[in-house]
PDB file of C-alpha atoms in Angstrom:
ATOM      1  CA  UNK A   1     -72.546 206.920  45.767  1.00 41.00           C
ATOM      2  CA  UNK A   2     -75.699 208.923  45.732  1.00 41.00           C
ATOM      3  CA  UNK A   3     -75.955 211.988  48.104  1.00 43.00           C
ATOM      4  CA  UNK A   4     -78.885 212.806  50.229  1.00 46.00           C
ATOM      5  CA  UNK A   5     -81.808 214.085  48.205  1.00 41.00           C
ATOM      6  CA  UNK A   6     -82.471 217.796  48.699  1.00 44.00           C
ATOM      7  CA  UNK A   7     -78.868 218.757  48.921  1.00 67.00           C
ATOM      8  CA  UNK A   8     -78.572 219.784  45.341  1.00 74.00           C
ATOM      9  CA  UNK A   9     -76.023 222.531  46.166  1.00 86.00           C
ATOM     10  CA  UNK A  10     -73.478 219.942  47.134  1.00 93.00           C
ATOM     11  CA  UNK A  11     -70.574 219.168  44.690  1.00 93.00           C
ATOM     12  CA  UNK A  12     -71.408 215.302  44.953  1.00 89.00           C
ATOM     13  CA  UNK A  13     -67.894 214.330  46.163  1.00 90.00           C
ATOM     14  CA  UNK A  14     -68.570 212.022  48.958  1.00 93.00           C
ATOM     15  CA  UNK A  15     -70.604 214.892  50.679  1.00 95.00           C
ATOM     16  CA  UNK A  16     -72.677 212.792  52.614  1.00 94.00           C
ATOM     17  CA  UNK A  17     -69.691 211.355  54.684  1.00 94.00           C
ATOM     18  CA  UNK A  18     -68.348 213.511  57.554  1.00 93.00           C
ATOM     19  CA  UNK A  19     -65.734 210.756  58.052  1.00 93.00           C
ATOM     20  CA  UNK A  20     -62.265 211.890  56.976  1.00 91.00           C
ATOM     21  CA  UNK A  21     -59.223 210.047  58.347  1.00 89.00           C
ATOM     22  CA  UNK A  22     -56.408 210.573  58.430  1.00 90.00           C
ATOM     23  CA  UNK A  23     -56.809 214.423  58.580  1.00 91.00           C
ATOM     24  CA  UNK A  24     -54.122 217.038  58.389  1.00 93.00           C
ATOM     25  CA  UNK A  25     -54.040 220.716  57.465  1.00 95.00           C
ATOM     26  CA  UNK A  26     -53.304 220.152  53.774  1.00 96.00           C
ATOM     27  CA  UNK A  27     -56.084 217.610  53.310  1.00 95.00           C
ATOM     28  CA  UNK A  28     -58.541 219.767  55.259  1.00 96.00           C
ATOM     29  CA  UNK A  29     -57.626 222.885  53.060  1.00 97.00           C
ATOM     30  CA  UNK A  30     -58.105 220.888  50.049  1.00 97.00           C
ATOM     31  CA  UNK A  31     -61.549 219.557  51.005  1.00 97.00           C
ATOM     32  CA  UNK A  32     -62.615 223.215  51.763  1.00 98.00           C
ATOM     33  CA  UNK A  33     -61.543 224.187  48.199  1.00 97.00           C
ATOM     34  CA  UNK A  34     -63.377 221.314  46.638  1.00 97.00           C
ATOM     35  CA  UNK A  35     -66.497 221.711  48.762  1.00 97.00           C
ATOM     36  CA  UNK A  36     -66.565 225.651  48.760  1.00 97.00           C
ATOM     37  CA  UNK A  37     -69.851 225.550  46.751  1.00 96.00           C
ATOM     38  CA  UNK A  38     -71.530 223.220  49.173  1.00 96.00           C
ATOM     39  CA  UNK A  39     -74.449 225.192  50.847  1.00 94.00           C
ATOM     40  CA  UNK A  40     -75.622 224.396  53.342  1.00 94.00           C
ATOM     41  CA  UNK A  41     -72.150 223.012  54.349  1.00 95.00           C
ATOM     42  CA  UNK A  42     -72.083 219.272  53.691  1.00 97.00           C
ATOM     43  CA  UNK A  43     -70.729 216.991  56.421  1.00 96.00           C
ATOM     44  CA  UNK A  44     -67.338 216.520  54.666  1.00 96.00           C
ATOM     45  CA  UNK A  45     -66.857 220.414  54.417  1.00 97.00           C
ATOM     46  CA  UNK A  46     -67.960 220.934  58.002  1.00 96.00           C
ATOM     47  CA  UNK A  47     -65.501 218.284  59.252  1.00 96.00           C
ATOM     48  CA  UNK A  48     -62.658 219.939  57.479  1.00 96.00           C
ATOM     49  CA  UNK A  49     -63.624 223.447  58.865  1.00 97.00           C
ATOM     50  CA  UNK A  50     -63.925 222.007  62.344  1.00 96.00           C
ATOM     51  CA  UNK A  51     -60.551 220.483  62.113  1.00 95.00           C
ATOM     52  CA  UNK A  52     -58.927 223.717  60.883  1.00 96.00           C
ATOM     53  CA  UNK A  53     -60.703 225.567  63.694  1.00 95.00           C
ATOM     54  CA  UNK A  54     -59.111 223.124  66.315  1.00 92.00           C
ATOM     55  CA  UNK A  55     -62.556 221.529  67.235  1.00 89.00           C
ATOM     56  CA  UNK A  56     -61.518 217.945  66.150  1.00 79.00           C
ATOM     57  CA  UNK A  57     -58.117 217.499  67.792  1.00 69.00           C
ATOM     58  CA  UNK A  58     -58.695 213.663  68.121  1.00 59.00           C
ATOM     59  CA  UNK A  59     -58.046 213.462  64.296  1.00 57.00           C
ATOM     60  CA  UNK A  60     -54.484 214.757  65.189  1.00 55.00           C
ATOM     61  CA  UNK A  61     -53.637 211.659  67.203  1.00 50.00           C
ATOM     62  CA  UNK A  62     -50.472 210.047  66.132  1.00 49.00           C
ATOM     63  CA  UNK A  63     -49.330 212.888  63.917  1.00 47.00           C
TER      64      UNK A  63
END
């Protein structure tokens, strides 16, 4: 999968997709480690950060 052009600072690990499900703390922390160099933050990094900040509680449904 090719990432959006102009986002050359991204790690190219599905950066263009902010959809991560299921999400839990361990997975979110792992995503942040892998995507730490992504600046500006890629959608995947932003989703993980938002999850850990409690902004995406709907991803907790059923856990």
